[in-house]
Every structure is written in C-alpha cells, then in structure tokens.
Amino acid sequence: MAVSSTLALFVALAVAFGAGPVLAQTPIPTLPPAVVEGTRLPPERTATEQEAREEIQRVPGAATIIGEEQIRESRAANLKDVLDFTPGVLIRPRFGSDESQISIRGSGLRNNFHLRGLNVLIDGFPYGNADGFSDFESLELLTTKRVEVYRGASALRFGGNTLGGAINLVTKTGYDASLLEVRSEAGTFGYLKNYLGTGQVYGPLDLYVGLSDTELGGYRDHADQVRRRAYGTLGYRLSGGTTLRFDLGYTSSSERLPGALTRQEIDRDPTKASPTSQAFREARNYDYTRGTFTVRTPLTDSQTVEWATQLNYQDLDHPLAFAIIDDTTYSWSSEVRWILAAPLAGHGNRVTVGLQYFGTRQNDAQFANLQRLGRGAQLRDQINIATNVGAYAEEQFDVTPAVTVVVGGRGQYAVRTVRDRFLDDGINDVDRNDSDSVDFLSFSPKAGIIWKVGPDAQVYANASHAYEPPLLLELTAPGQLQGNLGQLAAQKAWQFEVGTRGTWGPRVAWDVAVYDIELWDEIQNVNVQPFVGAPFTIPRFRNIDRSRHTGAEVGVDVLLVEDVARRLGLGTTGDALRARAAYTWSRFKFVDDVNFGDNDLPGAPRHFLRAELRYDHRSGVWLAPGLEAVPTGYHVNSENISRDRTDPYALFNVRAGYDYKPWQLGVFFEARNLTDVTYASSVVVDASNQRFFEPGDGRAFYGGLEWRWR
C-alpha cells in the first residue's frame, strides 16, 4: 500500500508538471553520445568523468559510472550509500556500516559476510586476496572520485572472470583534489565521520593525501565500530609521457558483532544482539596495509603498456563462538596490460592483452573461545596458500561506424594449498608439515556486440563463461571434511545478456538489461550446528549440481518539468523537478535438485526498488524524498519454508542539500526509515539454529558539512 501510494505521487507530479518547454541547460544526469571509434587509447585514472563515461560506451554489457558529485551528496559511509541506484546491485549492510552482503546477479548469495563472486578493483587492479576474498572496511569512498560498476561479463577489460562482474574504485590524485578538503558528518546511533584531504600538482609531480575517521555506536547492542583510514598517492610524469605512481593505504578497523536473530527476537526487539554473540564477545579487528606501484608507458601514439605490482598485509583478531581466529595474511600481485588502438583494414580497432600473477599466504591459527576467560586451547595451526596465474585478451572491432563486435577470453591456472602444522595423525614427527593441494585450470570465452541505433542510444548483447574456484575459507571452513581440499568443485556458468542504454534529448536517460545465467556446481553454504543443541552454527559448503539465475535490471532518470516555481506562480526560474528509479527483478532457482527440486535459492528478494523525486534550484538548494521497497518477502532456507520468509517492507527517506559554489561550501541532510519499520537488511541462509535475520537500522538522521579551498 505504501509503495503504490508513493509511485502514484510520482506519476501525479509528472502529469501535473509534464507540459511545457525543456531548457537545454538543466543539470540532469545523461549518458554521453555513444562512442564507437576504436582508435583511441582508454584513459588512465587521471581522466575526467566525461572521458570515463565515453569509455563505458564501448562495453557490450551492463555498466554504470557513479561520479564524485553523487558520492559527495550521499553519506558515503558504505557502498550501499553510493550504489543504491545502480540496478542489479544488491548491497545489504549487516550492522549499519560497510560490512555487507553484496550480490550482483546472484553472486555470493552463499554468505552474508565478506566478499565473493565479484571482483573489487582499485584503479583497475585487483584488491584483496588471490582466491577472490576481500573486505569492505578498507574502502574509503571520500578518497574515491568515481565508482565504475561492470555487471556480468563486462569486466573482462580488467581480467575479471566472476559471475557478478566487477566494481572498480578510481581514487583521487593531485589532479582531482583541492589544496584543502574538510568534511564532517554526524548522525543517529553514535555515527561520526571526519575527513581531511589535500591535493596539489607541482609541474610533473602530483600529490594527494586523505585521512578519515569513522565511529558508530550502532543501532543494535554489541555493534560499535571504529574505522581509521589513511591513503596517499604520489605521481610523476616523465617527459616522454610515461607516468609513475606510488599508492599507500592503511586501515585500522575494529568492530563488535551483534549476530543474527530468530523470527521471535527480531519481532520483539530488533535492537538486541544475539545472546551467543554477546556471550562469546564476537568481534572482528584488524590492521591492513596496501602498497602499489604503477607504470604506464606509451610505446607509440596508438599503443601503451601498463604495469602494476602491489603488496597487502592484514593482521586479524576475530573472536567467534566456535573459535578465535588469529590470522596474518600476505597478498602480492603483479600485472602487465598492453593496449593497442589502431585501425585494422580501415576499421576502428582496439586490442587489450593482460597477464596476471596473484598470490596469498595466510598463517591461520585458531583457539577455543572461553568467553570471558579469553583464549583456550589451540585448535588449528596451518598455512593457507592461494595462487592464480591468468592471461586475458579482448578485441573491440568496429564493423561499421554503428556496430562494434567484442570478443575475448581468459585462461587461468589456480592452486589452493593447505599446510597443516598442528593435526596429529599418528606419525612420529611432531614437526612434520602435512600438505594438501588442489588445482584448477580453465578457459572462459566471451563475445558481444554493440549497435548504435541512434546518436545517443545503444543496443547490446553478449554471451560469456565464468569460472570461480572456491575460496580458501570455503575449503577450510569448520564444517568441511578436514584434509580433503578436493571436496568442492569450481563454480561454472554461462551467461546470456541483452540490453539497451542511452538518452532521449535532455528528458530521459535509461539503462535496461535482461540476463539468463546457467550454472553448474554453484557453491552453497549450509550453516550447521556442530552438535545437538549448540548455541551457534558453523559454515559448511557444498556444490549445487544445477541452478539458474535470471533477471531484469531497469534504471531510468526522467526530467519531469523545469521552472516549477514559475508554474506555481512564484515568479522565479531556474529550477527543475526530476525522478529516477532503479528496479531489479531476480529469479534464482535450483534446477532438478535431488534435495530441493526447483525451489528458490535463498537470500535475495525477487523485487527490489529504489525511487526518488528530486527538486533542484539554481541557488544550489536541492530536496529529494525517496523510497526503498521489497514488496514481497523472500526465502532464507533452501527448503523454502514459508514461515521463515522475510517480511516485505517499504522505507521512506528524505535527502536535502545546499551547495554555495563561490565558497565551495556544501551541507547535506538525510533522514532514513522515517516510519521506523522493522525489517531484515541481510540474512544468514540455511541457518540450522533458525537465526536467519540481521535487522536494518531504525529511524535515523544524518547531516554533514563540507568545505574545499582552492
């Protein structure tokens, strides 16, 4: 009822104000004219947002740019804040902060913690561990100038090979930042964030440094969090055009984990923590350091070479009910990418070839959790090793000025190894080093086509293969058979996609995609109790023989009317009213499963809608009421037991801001969940103890102030 009422309001406003002239200078977001020439090299990270949007037009699949203005107008505390209007991207914060369940086209539904099933990139190069695992807490959006989202097979340009695609954060350099940037935010549930940055260009040298501090008391008990991040980059441009860049980042993250609730608990009081999480003092604390060095060298006017190497280090202390995890993880990678943009037989043509090496070594120790007594006996002492060697290539060929064909593929050799330094197997060698290893070899092809059907409109289609070996934590999870790394097969998929994007004058911008994904050996997490009556569950992973993901993703931005005040008789001009919406329809199913037949895969809503009506005034004032809705609940277990479904919900939000451009001063305000709805933001699928639900935040208010000098 609430959802339909709000949509009716949007329609009524459109009808009431829909007539009249459209002014060309109205600042609505539009896609640039489609670019199909193949003789330009893709821009480096110092490129403008407009250049990045033009580059997106050469992708034969769903791809989106979120610019710096959109980041700055949001709370910018987590990826959901900036990606919520990207259709097809489902981000469900677990405890109100950056730790989230994230899924694109059903990727990674097996877990609600951490990241799998899609590539997260920083400046085009992979972030995280070699097996595909990574965190959210080390990503700072205020040091990011744009976010690029490549859904499905669109990420091959960066060597991406996962079901969900890739999210690429392009960070600021000295060319993008002011001499002084200050931002302060505060809000409900003890939220406080401060940011200080500086950037400058000195001839061929550019420098940027950004510091941030985020604190959150939490909507729920036992949910306080602290994030302290530092990021810096130093770039130098040589006389021949070669650019050198060194990046260094550091994150100190600490948080307590409130855990999941049963149906009765979330209905009674969603602010409470799980008794088990409190009793075992569940938390996740780590220090993380990342350093990278990048070189980009133009070989000729039509070809360039990019090379990057990086080293990451994480020191983790992670108390959970079943164990206290004490890990130190080292990850290192090197990648070289060659790009040729030169005509072939008189047609535009671009070739990208890349080689990747990525390794991770994790010292994994675990101890019994004795609750208030701290650590007990040691339970595990092993070394986990992941190695990936990959090669990829992509060709973009302009068959005609209006038609571009894209073909490519990725070959990969992956190894997962565990060296057990603890388990006693009866051998009279207490210092022995038992080892188990499994390898995966794959080739994944891709083909696509882009048809420029008008000056500002495209239609595209693609077919692609994805291949994902299991993560180390999936192979070594407490519920797995110890010493048998071959128990999980790699996840394999074929994806087929058609879509369209473009603009119709200054009035309408759209982004629509429809896909079908056929999967074999999709990895599923079944959270089991280790013994009868256990107050907690442990993860156990298995392969689903066959499954299918189908869906539709629709994004639209419509200019409803300009000069709203004049039409109301207020005598002023220069304002505009527009509406935008992002709708995702998802249907993820088992296929003839021996246990679950054709049931729904748990963990994702069938329908997800974000809509917003925005008023902009030329003075710099803007106001945007909005809606987030899941109109039907979804299953949380593979049996599809109806009583365990989540409840549908509708959240009403309001955003507002003011930019005083002469002083580069901005303020923003945001009110969320105004009707204080109780709902499940994320879920723990197939939890045998019935603790499925992690509540979203209640009614909350946030505000901030930003100032830039020079």
XYZ file of C-alpha atoms in Angstrom:
710
model
C 0.000 0.000 0.000
C 2.804 2.420 0.915
C 4.752 1.501 -2.191
C 1.835 2.062 -4.547
C 0.931 5.381 -2.881
C 4.413 6.775 -3.379
C 4.557 5.660 -7.004
C 1.152 7.238 -7.572
C 2.524 10.508 -6.182
C 5.409 10.397 -8.642
C 3.014 9.813 -11.534
C 0.695 12.604 -10.417
C 3.550 15.078 -10.270
C 4.662 14.055 -13.727
C 1.159 14.617 -15.104
C 0.738 17.915 -13.303
C 4.001 19.407 -14.489
C 4.676 17.427 -17.631
C 3.783 20.100 -20.212
C 5.993 22.957 -21.219
C 9.415 23.732 -22.728
C 12.591 21.942 -21.717
C 15.698 24.060 -21.130
C 18.927 22.564 -22.507
C 20.986 23.644 -19.516
C 19.024 21.575 -16.972
C 21.605 19.624 -14.948
C 20.056 16.155 -15.206
C 22.458 13.219 -15.494
C 22.595 11.924 -19.070
C 24.683 9.438 -20.950
C 27.125 10.961 -23.453
C 26.776 10.288 -27.153
C 27.787 6.707 -27.930
C 31.420 6.464 -28.974
C 32.355 3.652 -31.343
C 35.718 4.771 -32.684
C 38.358 2.179 -31.852
C 41.463 4.271 -32.472
C 41.662 5.968 -29.070
C 43.513 4.557 -26.106
C 41.398 4.196 -22.962
C 42.074 6.977 -20.442
C 44.242 6.478 -17.384
C 42.979 7.147 -13.888
C 43.587 10.905 -14.134
C 40.929 11.015 -16.861
C 37.826 13.116 -16.369
C 34.447 11.669 -15.525
C 33.223 12.548 -19.025
C 36.053 10.538 -20.585
C 35.199 7.617 -18.322
C 31.546 7.773 -19.388
C 32.582 7.728 -23.048
C 34.709 4.655 -22.371
C 31.703 2.848 -20.869
C 30.004 3.114 -24.259
C 32.454 0.554 -25.664
C 31.293 -2.127 -23.209
C 28.786 -4.629 -24.733
C 27.056 -5.192 -21.422
C 25.600 -3.522 -18.367
C 27.987 -0.897 -16.970
C 27.481 2.213 -14.845
C 29.515 5.221 -13.665
C 28.857 6.835 -10.270
C 30.558 10.229 -10.258
C 32.102 12.256 -7.475
C 29.097 14.555 -7.130
C 26.855 11.573 -6.390
C 29.381 10.330 -3.827
C 29.617 13.726 -2.132
C 25.831 14.145 -1.947
C 25.489 10.876 -0.045
C 26.563 9.888 3.453
C 29.404 7.973 1.729
C 29.810 5.603 4.661
C 29.459 2.390 2.624
C 28.922 1.104 -0.902
C 25.147 0.999 -0.452
C 25.128 4.773 0.039
C 26.512 5.361 -3.457
C 25.370 2.288 -5.453
C 21.728 2.006 -4.416
C 20.513 3.460 -7.719
C 22.589 1.023 -9.772
C 20.124 -1.610 -10.999
C 21.231 -5.194 -10.490
C 23.452 -4.410 -7.499
C 22.127 -5.646 -4.160
C 24.010 -4.364 -1.100
C 22.632 -5.261 2.314
C 24.591 -3.798 5.271
C 24.766 -6.274 8.125
C 25.157 -3.932 11.081
C 24.626 -0.470 9.618
C 28.127 0.025 8.252
C 30.380 -1.076 5.392
C 30.389 -4.800 6.262
C 27.665 -6.003 3.883
C 26.146 -8.793 1.911
C 26.778 -7.781 -1.706
C 25.483 -9.583 -4.743
C 25.281 -8.843 -8.455
C 23.013 -11.188 -10.403
C 23.001 -13.663 -7.534
C 26.747 -13.821 -6.996
C 27.916 -14.644 -3.483
C 24.467 -15.423 -2.075
C 26.016 -18.336 -0.166
C 27.298 -15.959 2.511
C 26.257 -12.701 4.064
C 29.765 -11.915 5.304
C 32.697 -10.558 3.323
C 33.004 -10.616 -0.439
C 32.982 -13.321 -3.084
C 31.643 -13.803 -6.585
C 32.747 -10.442 -7.972
C 35.998 -8.574 -8.492
C 36.642 -5.458 -6.434
C 39.298 -3.347 -8.107
C 41.153 -0.226 -7.081
C 42.278 1.824 -10.080
C 41.748 -1.161 -12.365
C 43.858 -3.671 -10.440
C 42.552 -6.404 -8.090
C 42.133 -5.741 -4.398
C 42.024 -8.384 -1.686
C 43.348 -11.932 -1.669
C 44.319 -14.171 -4.569
C 41.386 -16.563 -4.053
C 38.848 -13.750 -4.540
C 38.165 -12.972 -0.891
C 38.268 -9.339 0.245
C 36.929 -6.950 2.876
C 34.836 -3.790 2.702
C 36.243 -1.964 5.693
C 39.399 -0.823 3.888
C 37.498 1.015 1.123
C 37.151 4.774 1.674
C 34.647 6.476 -0.611
C 35.732 10.042 0.222
C 39.149 9.346 -1.322
C 37.372 7.984 -4.418
C 36.458 10.212 -7.360
C 34.219 7.723 -9.169
C 32.972 4.150 -8.978
C 32.655 2.006 -12.096
C 30.298 -0.982 -11.976
C 30.628 -3.718 -14.623
C 27.868 -6.302 -14.250
C 28.410 -9.821 -15.540
C 30.955 -10.290 -18.330
C 31.615 -6.569 -18.760
C 34.706 -6.716 -16.528
C 36.953 -8.638 -18.942
C 38.896 -5.471 -19.747
C 40.385 -5.836 -16.242
C 40.724 -9.595 -16.471
C 37.541 -10.134 -14.461
C 36.104 -13.648 -14.601
C 33.460 -13.833 -11.891
C 29.721 -14.277 -12.092
C 28.875 -10.868 -10.645
C 31.367 -8.760 -12.611
C 33.476 -6.010 -11.062
C 33.336 -2.824 -9.013
C 36.269 -0.522 -9.739
C 37.033 2.355 -7.364
C 39.040 5.088 -9.097
C 40.894 7.032 -6.423
C 41.802 10.694 -6.315
C 45.154 12.072 -7.395
C 46.679 15.521 -7.061
C 44.787 16.488 -10.234
C 41.401 15.796 -8.612
C 41.597 17.296 -5.126
C 41.681 20.800 -3.703
C 44.544 22.146 -1.646
C 42.351 21.630 1.411
C 39.257 19.431 1.747
C 37.381 19.154 5.043
C 34.233 17.159 5.717
C 32.406 16.313 8.948
C 29.312 14.130 9.375
C 27.243 13.140 12.385
C 24.054 11.243 12.967
C 21.913 8.792 14.879
C 23.288 5.714 16.655
C 26.549 7.451 17.518
C 27.604 7.962 13.893
C 30.520 10.351 13.417
C 32.838 10.684 10.435
C 35.595 13.206 9.721
C 37.703 13.545 6.590
C 40.702 15.716 5.777
C 42.379 15.742 2.369
C 44.851 17.719 0.328
C 45.985 17.522 -3.270
C 48.258 19.554 -5.473
C 50.142 19.468 -8.767
C 53.723 20.719 -8.952
C 54.773 20.570 -12.594
C 55.199 16.882 -13.469
C 54.570 15.849 -9.840
C 51.171 15.394 -8.226
C 50.376 14.512 -4.631
C 47.221 13.612 -2.725
C 46.685 12.546 0.902
C 43.350 11.670 2.515
C 42.653 10.827 6.165
C 39.343 9.675 7.611
C 37.962 8.571 10.954
C 34.564 6.844 11.290
C 32.853 5.818 14.518
C 29.473 4.162 15.016
C 27.739 3.168 18.229
C 25.289 1.015 16.304
C 21.526 0.585 16.131
C 21.880 -2.736 17.934
C 23.596 -3.739 21.150
C 27.156 -5.008 20.865
C 27.612 -3.285 17.463
C 30.060 -0.410 17.960
C 32.646 0.152 15.222
C 35.711 2.271 14.552
C 37.451 2.736 11.187
C 40.587 4.816 10.754
C 41.945 5.084 7.221
C 44.857 6.843 5.569
C 45.539 6.975 1.846
C 48.203 8.725 -0.183
C 49.364 8.779 -3.782
C 52.397 10.302 -5.476
C 52.551 10.543 -9.247
C 55.230 11.717 -11.661
C 55.004 12.290 -15.412
C 58.212 11.871 -17.408
C 58.941 13.958 -20.476
C 58.227 11.064 -22.855
C 54.723 10.559 -21.477
C 55.474 7.722 -19.066
C 53.688 8.076 -15.727
C 54.865 6.598 -12.432
C 52.580 6.301 -9.419
C 53.024 5.025 -5.887
C 49.982 4.435 -3.642
C 49.966 3.621 0.043
C 46.943 2.879 2.205
C 46.404 1.909 5.825
C 43.264 0.866 7.715
C 42.700 0.136 11.378
C 39.309 -1.479 11.856
C 37.604 -2.728 14.995
C 34.018 -3.811 15.465
C 31.863 -5.922 17.711
C 29.409 -8.280 16.021
C 25.788 -8.444 17.251
C 24.939 -11.603 15.254
C 21.666 -12.795 13.760
C 18.240 -13.081 15.392
C 15.365 -15.527 15.260
C 11.938 -14.519 13.980
C 10.661 -14.055 17.527
C 13.653 -11.942 18.549
C 13.535 -9.555 15.590
C 9.792 -9.052 16.081
C 10.185 -8.451 19.816
C 13.200 -6.117 19.795
C 15.435 -5.724 16.703
C 17.981 -3.648 18.639
C 19.102 -6.605 20.742
C 22.188 -8.629 19.955
C 22.249 -12.394 19.716
C 22.887 -13.797 23.212
C 25.533 -16.089 21.732
C 27.397 -13.198 20.070
C 27.463 -11.280 23.330
C 28.458 -14.271 25.440
C 31.404 -15.146 23.178
C 32.305 -11.472 22.611
C 32.246 -11.881 18.860
C 34.268 -9.200 17.091
C 36.464 -8.535 14.082
C 39.559 -6.384 14.476
C 42.419 -5.928 12.046
C 45.165 -3.687 10.715
C 45.602 -3.581 6.951
C 48.323 -2.042 4.780
C 48.359 -1.852 0.985
C 51.133 -0.520 -1.237
C 51.157 -0.376 -5.050
C 53.467 0.878 -7.768
C 52.111 1.536 -11.264
C 53.816 2.468 -14.526
C 52.020 3.477 -17.727
C 54.237 3.876 -20.802
C 53.084 4.977 -24.268
C 55.027 2.884 -26.779
C 53.599 4.816 -29.739
C 50.643 7.121 -30.328
C 48.436 4.031 -30.656
C 49.729 1.640 -28.007
C 50.595 1.685 -24.345
C 51.758 -0.677 -21.603
C 50.529 -0.587 -18.002
C 52.301 -2.469 -15.233
C 51.322 -2.617 -11.581
C 52.572 -4.508 -8.588
C 51.144 -4.494 -5.088
C 51.638 -5.948 -1.621
C 48.919 -6.230 1.036
C 49.238 -7.233 4.681
C 46.492 -7.919 7.220
C 46.767 -8.816 10.903
C 43.396 -10.170 12.077
C 41.937 -10.943 15.516
C 38.454 -12.410 15.038
C 36.648 -13.925 18.068
C 33.666 -16.075 17.028
C 31.589 -18.549 19.010
C 33.266 -21.638 17.543
C 36.832 -20.256 17.699
C 39.053 -17.216 17.992
C 40.663 -16.748 14.579
C 44.154 -15.232 14.659
C 45.436 -14.759 11.094
C 48.184 -12.854 9.383
C 47.749 -12.645 5.624
C 50.195 -11.523 2.954
C 48.992 -10.977 -0.622
C 51.063 -9.844 -3.568
C 50.320 -9.418 -7.237
C 51.799 -8.187 -10.467
C 50.012 -7.452 -13.705
C 51.007 -6.148 -17.113
C 48.433 -4.892 -19.614
C 49.150 -3.976 -23.261
C 46.649 -1.908 -25.220
C 46.705 -1.253 -28.962
C 44.244 1.207 -30.511
C 44.895 1.401 -34.260
C 42.742 0.907 -37.370
C 42.539 -2.584 -38.857
C 41.622 -2.811 -42.545
C 40.269 0.712 -42.319
C 38.045 -0.022 -39.320
C 38.341 1.145 -35.743
C 40.061 -1.468 -33.622
C 41.318 -1.886 -30.059
C 43.148 -4.865 -28.537
C 43.802 -5.413 -24.823
C 46.080 -8.211 -23.588
C 46.947 -8.812 -19.954
C 48.967 -11.173 -17.765
C 48.289 -11.542 -14.036
C 50.044 -13.199 -11.140
C 48.408 -13.140 -7.705
C 49.486 -14.948 -4.543
C 48.311 -15.141 -0.933
C 49.918 -16.745 2.105
C 47.867 -16.877 5.281
C 49.134 -18.015 8.672
C 45.919 -19.403 10.160
C 45.777 -20.089 13.892
C 42.569 -20.749 15.824
C 41.881 -21.108 19.532
C 38.939 -22.193 21.645
C 36.782 -19.250 22.734
C 36.380 -19.448 26.509
C 34.120 -16.401 26.575
C 35.217 -14.036 29.346
C 38.320 -16.126 30.008
C 39.636 -15.377 26.517
C 41.662 -17.870 24.513
C 41.747 -21.548 25.328
C 43.495 -24.475 23.721
C 44.790 -24.110 20.195
C 42.550 -25.779 17.617
C 44.335 -25.054 14.339
C 47.776 -24.096 13.087
C 48.149 -24.136 9.325
C 49.343 -22.165 6.317
C 46.774 -21.446 3.599
C 48.163 -20.605 0.160
C 46.332 -19.379 -2.944
C 47.984 -18.765 -6.303
C 46.427 -17.511 -9.531
C 48.122 -17.123 -12.914
C 45.890 -15.636 -15.580
C 46.046 -14.354 -19.132
C 43.275 -12.472 -20.889
C 42.673 -10.756 -24.214
C 39.891 -8.651 -25.680
C 39.338 -7.289 -29.188
C 36.937 -4.451 -29.993
C 36.354 -4.136 -33.735
C 34.139 -1.532 -35.404
C 32.461 -3.444 -38.223
C 30.686 -0.222 -39.226
C 30.535 3.211 -37.565
C 27.371 1.964 -35.819
C 28.302 -1.641 -34.966
C 31.131 -2.848 -32.731
C 31.937 -6.520 -32.137
C 33.816 -7.534 -28.977
C 35.430 -10.944 -28.494
C 37.799 -12.150 -25.819
C 38.646 -14.709 -23.216
C 40.586 -15.515 -20.073
C 42.729 -18.523 -19.237
C 43.570 -19.209 -15.606
C 45.533 -21.683 -13.543
C 44.719 -21.602 -9.824
C 46.168 -23.545 -6.900
C 44.829 -23.855 -3.338
C 47.169 -25.387 -0.760
C 46.923 -26.053 2.981
C 49.972 -26.982 5.067
C 48.835 -28.380 8.390
C 51.306 -27.721 11.205
C 49.075 -28.888 14.040
C 46.967 -32.018 13.448
C 48.336 -35.219 14.979
C 47.877 -38.056 12.507
C 49.929 -40.645 14.387
C 53.197 -40.006 12.596
C 56.153 -39.874 14.992
C 57.255 -36.493 13.685
C 55.891 -33.657 15.726
C 57.484 -31.157 13.344
C 56.071 -32.690 10.177
C 54.322 -30.419 7.680
C 51.326 -32.237 6.179
C 50.142 -30.658 2.954
C 47.108 -30.928 0.722
C 46.732 -29.130 -2.587
C 44.198 -28.845 -5.385
C 44.485 -27.030 -8.698
C 42.004 -25.620 -11.224
C 42.549 -24.947 -14.919
C 40.043 -23.023 -17.019
C 39.401 -21.008 -20.166
C 36.445 -18.641 -20.334
C 35.441 -17.090 -23.683
C 33.260 -14.043 -24.257
C 31.576 -12.411 -27.267
C 29.399 -9.328 -27.560
C 28.026 -6.741 -29.952
C 27.072 -3.067 -29.626
C 24.690 -1.450 -32.114
C 24.394 2.319 -32.129
C 20.709 2.678 -33.046
C 20.739 6.469 -32.741
C 23.064 9.341 -31.883
C 22.535 8.781 -28.158
C 21.225 5.213 -27.884
C 22.688 1.720 -27.980
C 21.505 -1.874 -28.004
C 23.925 -4.613 -26.933
C 24.109 -8.363 -26.414
C 26.739 -10.752 -25.080
C 27.427 -14.348 -24.152
C 30.153 -15.290 -21.691
C 31.552 -18.022 -19.479
C 32.560 -17.637 -15.819
C 34.729 -19.960 -13.724
C 35.269 -19.477 -9.999
C 37.395 -21.803 -7.858
C 36.338 -21.974 -4.194
C 37.826 -19.627 -1.641
C 40.329 -20.836 0.917
C 37.850 -20.154 3.714
C 35.298 -22.336 1.910
C 37.760 -25.202 1.533
C 38.907 -24.955 5.166
C 35.605 -23.986 6.863
C 34.943 -25.756 10.191
C 32.119 -27.795 8.657
C 34.239 -29.216 5.828
C 35.974 -32.590 5.837
C 39.456 -31.799 7.073
C 42.338 -32.699 4.790
C 40.208 -33.044 1.652
C 40.504 -29.904 -0.451
C 39.036 -31.699 -3.452
C 35.574 -31.854 -1.880
C 34.484 -28.606 -3.620
C 34.449 -28.145 -7.396
C 34.825 -24.800 -9.121
C 31.625 -22.920 -9.907
C 30.937 -22.668 -13.653
C 28.392 -20.581 -15.554
C 27.252 -19.461 -18.991
C 25.635 -16.016 -19.104
C 23.488 -14.527 -21.889
C 22.531 -10.855 -21.785
C 20.726 -8.268 -23.914
C 20.223 -4.628 -23.044
C 19.984 -1.022 -24.073
C 21.179 2.319 -22.720
C 21.017 5.896 -23.864
C 19.271 9.234 -23.657
C 16.330 10.877 -25.384
C 17.217 14.528 -25.524
C 17.566 16.120 -22.102
C 14.408 14.438 -20.803
C 15.122 10.740 -20.366
C 18.134 8.533 -19.641
C 17.774 4.756 -19.378
C 19.770 1.613 -18.657
C 17.985 -1.735 -19.157
C 19.414 -5.275 -19.163
C 17.897 -8.773 -19.181
C 20.019 -11.866 -18.489
C 19.944 -15.619 -18.096
C 22.750 -17.462 -16.286
C 23.033 -21.255 -16.387
C 25.200 -22.580 -13.543
C 26.892 -25.848 -12.693
C 28.362 -26.578 -9.253
C 27.197 -23.294 -7.731
C 28.735 -23.121 -4.249
C 26.196 -23.097 -1.417
C 26.690 -22.500 2.299
C 24.727 -24.633 4.755
C 25.167 -23.325 8.299
C 25.016 -26.386 10.565
C 25.118 -26.875 14.317
C 28.314 -28.751 15.253
C 26.482 -30.742 17.950
C 22.928 -31.145 19.152
C 21.773 -28.037 20.991
C 24.825 -25.971 20.010
C 24.174 -22.243 20.531
C 25.920 -21.413 17.246
C 26.379 -22.729 13.725
C 29.447 -23.363 11.609
C 29.620 -22.924 7.825
C 29.626 -25.979 5.562
C 29.933 -25.594 1.801
C 28.697 -27.846 -0.980
C 28.154 -27.731 -4.744
C 24.682 -27.496 -6.280
C 24.581 -29.676 -9.396
C 22.480 -27.236 -11.457
C 20.961 -23.822 -10.839
C 19.695 -20.886 -12.868
C 19.778 -17.109 -12.348
C 17.512 -14.927 -14.493
C 16.698 -11.287 -14.039
C 15.933 -7.848 -15.366
C 17.618 -4.581 -14.371
C 15.973 -1.237 -15.142
C 17.340 2.217 -14.409
C 15.617 5.403 -15.563
C 16.072 9.140 -14.977
C 13.291 11.472 -16.202
C 13.171 15.263 -16.275
C 9.558 15.959 -15.338
C 9.421 19.755 -15.578
C 11.537 22.892 -15.435
C 10.672 26.270 -13.924
C 8.493 24.660 -11.270
C 8.259 27.809 -9.138
C 7.122 29.930 -12.084
C 4.397 27.410 -12.905
C 3.172 27.690 -9.320
C 3.032 31.497 -9.644
C 6.101 32.186 -7.508
C 7.785 34.177 -10.267
C 11.247 32.594 -10.340
C 13.018 30.412 -12.908
C 15.987 28.091 -12.998
C 14.640 25.129 -11.056
C 13.725 21.599 -12.147
C 11.935 18.500 -10.957
C 13.070 15.041 -11.997
C 12.503 11.442 -10.956
C 14.828 8.474 -11.006
C 14.296 4.820 -10.197
C 16.251 1.580 -10.159
C 14.327 -1.687 -10.272
C 15.815 -5.186 -10.072
C 13.852 -8.378 -10.725
C 15.665 -11.574 -9.760
C 14.692 -15.215 -10.087
C 17.347 -17.581 -8.735
C 16.403 -21.284 -8.727
C 17.637 -24.802 -8.113
C 17.235 -26.939 -11.253
C 16.011 -30.507 -10.608
C 17.992 -30.668 -7.380
C 17.981 -34.036 -5.631
C 17.101 -32.339 -2.317
C 15.280 -29.130 -3.221
C 13.778 -29.719 -6.660
C 13.127 -26.358 -8.372
C 12.976 -24.293 -5.170
C 14.149 -20.701 -4.959
C 17.737 -20.176 -3.900
C 17.585 -18.380 -0.547
C 18.959 -14.943 0.240
C 17.708 -12.452 -2.374
C 14.436 -10.554 -2.912
C 12.501 -11.216 -6.107
C 11.781 -7.466 -6.481
C 13.900 -4.549 -5.268
C 13.007 -0.916 -5.971
C 14.657 2.408 -5.265
C 12.863 5.570 -6.402
C 13.460 9.244 -5.776
C 11.839 12.536 -6.715
C 14.326 15.410 -6.765
C 13.895 19.173 -6.847
C 16.910 21.327 -7.800
C 17.057 25.128 -7.561
C 19.673 27.246 -9.274
C 20.649 28.708 -5.890
C 22.198 25.338 -5.035
C 19.347 24.021 -2.878
C 18.043 20.513 -3.585
C 15.481 18.236 -1.960
C 14.911 14.531 -2.708
C 12.282 12.350 -0.989
C 12.733 8.686 -1.819
C 11.585 5.134 -1.352
C 13.253 1.746 -0.896
C 10.929 -1.225 -1.219
C 10.988 -5.006 -1.143
C 7.285 -5.643 -1.884
C 7.406 -9.407 -1.305
C 9.405 -11.347 1.254
C 11.977 -13.918 0.193
C 13.134 -17.325 1.377
C 16.022 -17.747 3.812
C 16.369 -21.528 3.567
C 16.634 -23.972 0.694
C 13.548 -25.858 1.850
C 11.557 -22.645 1.139
C 9.653 -22.924 4.420
C 7.019 -20.182 4.236
C 7.063 -19.243 7.912
C 10.747 -18.361 7.675
C 10.417 -15.876 4.792
C 11.471 -12.301 5.385
C 8.721 -9.706 5.638
C 8.114 -7.190 2.826
C 8.941 -3.604 3.675
C 8.951 -0.037 2.397
C 11.351 2.594 3.731
C 10.712 6.299 3.241
C 13.754 8.553 3.145
C 14.499 12.233 2.520
C 17.755 13.787 1.346
C 18.492 17.521 1.078
C 21.483 19.738 0.481
C 22.846 23.138 -0.369
C 25.974 23.994 -2.361
C 27.345 27.538 -2.160
C 29.725 27.402 -5.090
C 31.566 30.734 -4.545
C 32.916 29.352 -1.278
C 32.909 25.677 -2.351
C 30.823 25.064 0.737
C 28.232 22.322 0.940
C 25.846 20.933 3.514
C 23.664 17.846 3.348
C 20.958 16.210 5.430
C 19.445 12.753 5.256
C 16.559 11.101 7.080
C 16.162 7.326 6.727
C 13.370 4.896 7.544
C 11.079 7.714 8.651
C 8.284 5.338 9.650
C 10.705 3.269 11.787
C 9.967 -0.015 10.018
C 11.466 -3.216 11.421
C 12.980 -5.237 8.570
C 15.764 -7.688 7.760
C 18.592 -5.914 5.972
C 20.591 -9.117 5.424
C 20.060 -12.785 6.179
C 22.068 -15.857 7.173
C 20.860 -18.527 4.744
C 20.125 -22.110 5.794
C 20.870 -21.451 9.476
C 20.064 -24.655 11.338
C 19.559 -22.739 14.607
C 16.868 -20.549 12.983
C 18.922 -17.362 13.443
C 18.315 -16.012 9.941
C 17.731 -12.286 10.381
C 20.072 -9.294 10.739
C 17.904 -6.191 11.274
C 18.335 -2.984 9.331
C 18.618 0.335 11.138
C 15.563 2.051 12.567
C 14.670 5.715 12.070
C 17.874 7.707 11.639
C 19.043 11.227 10.792
C 22.400 12.311 9.379
C 23.943 15.647 8.472
C 27.259 16.918 7.225
C 29.320 19.924 6.222
C 31.992 20.032 3.514
C 34.395 22.799 2.529
C 37.024 22.954 -0.181
C 39.653 25.641 -0.518
C 41.130 26.351 -3.942
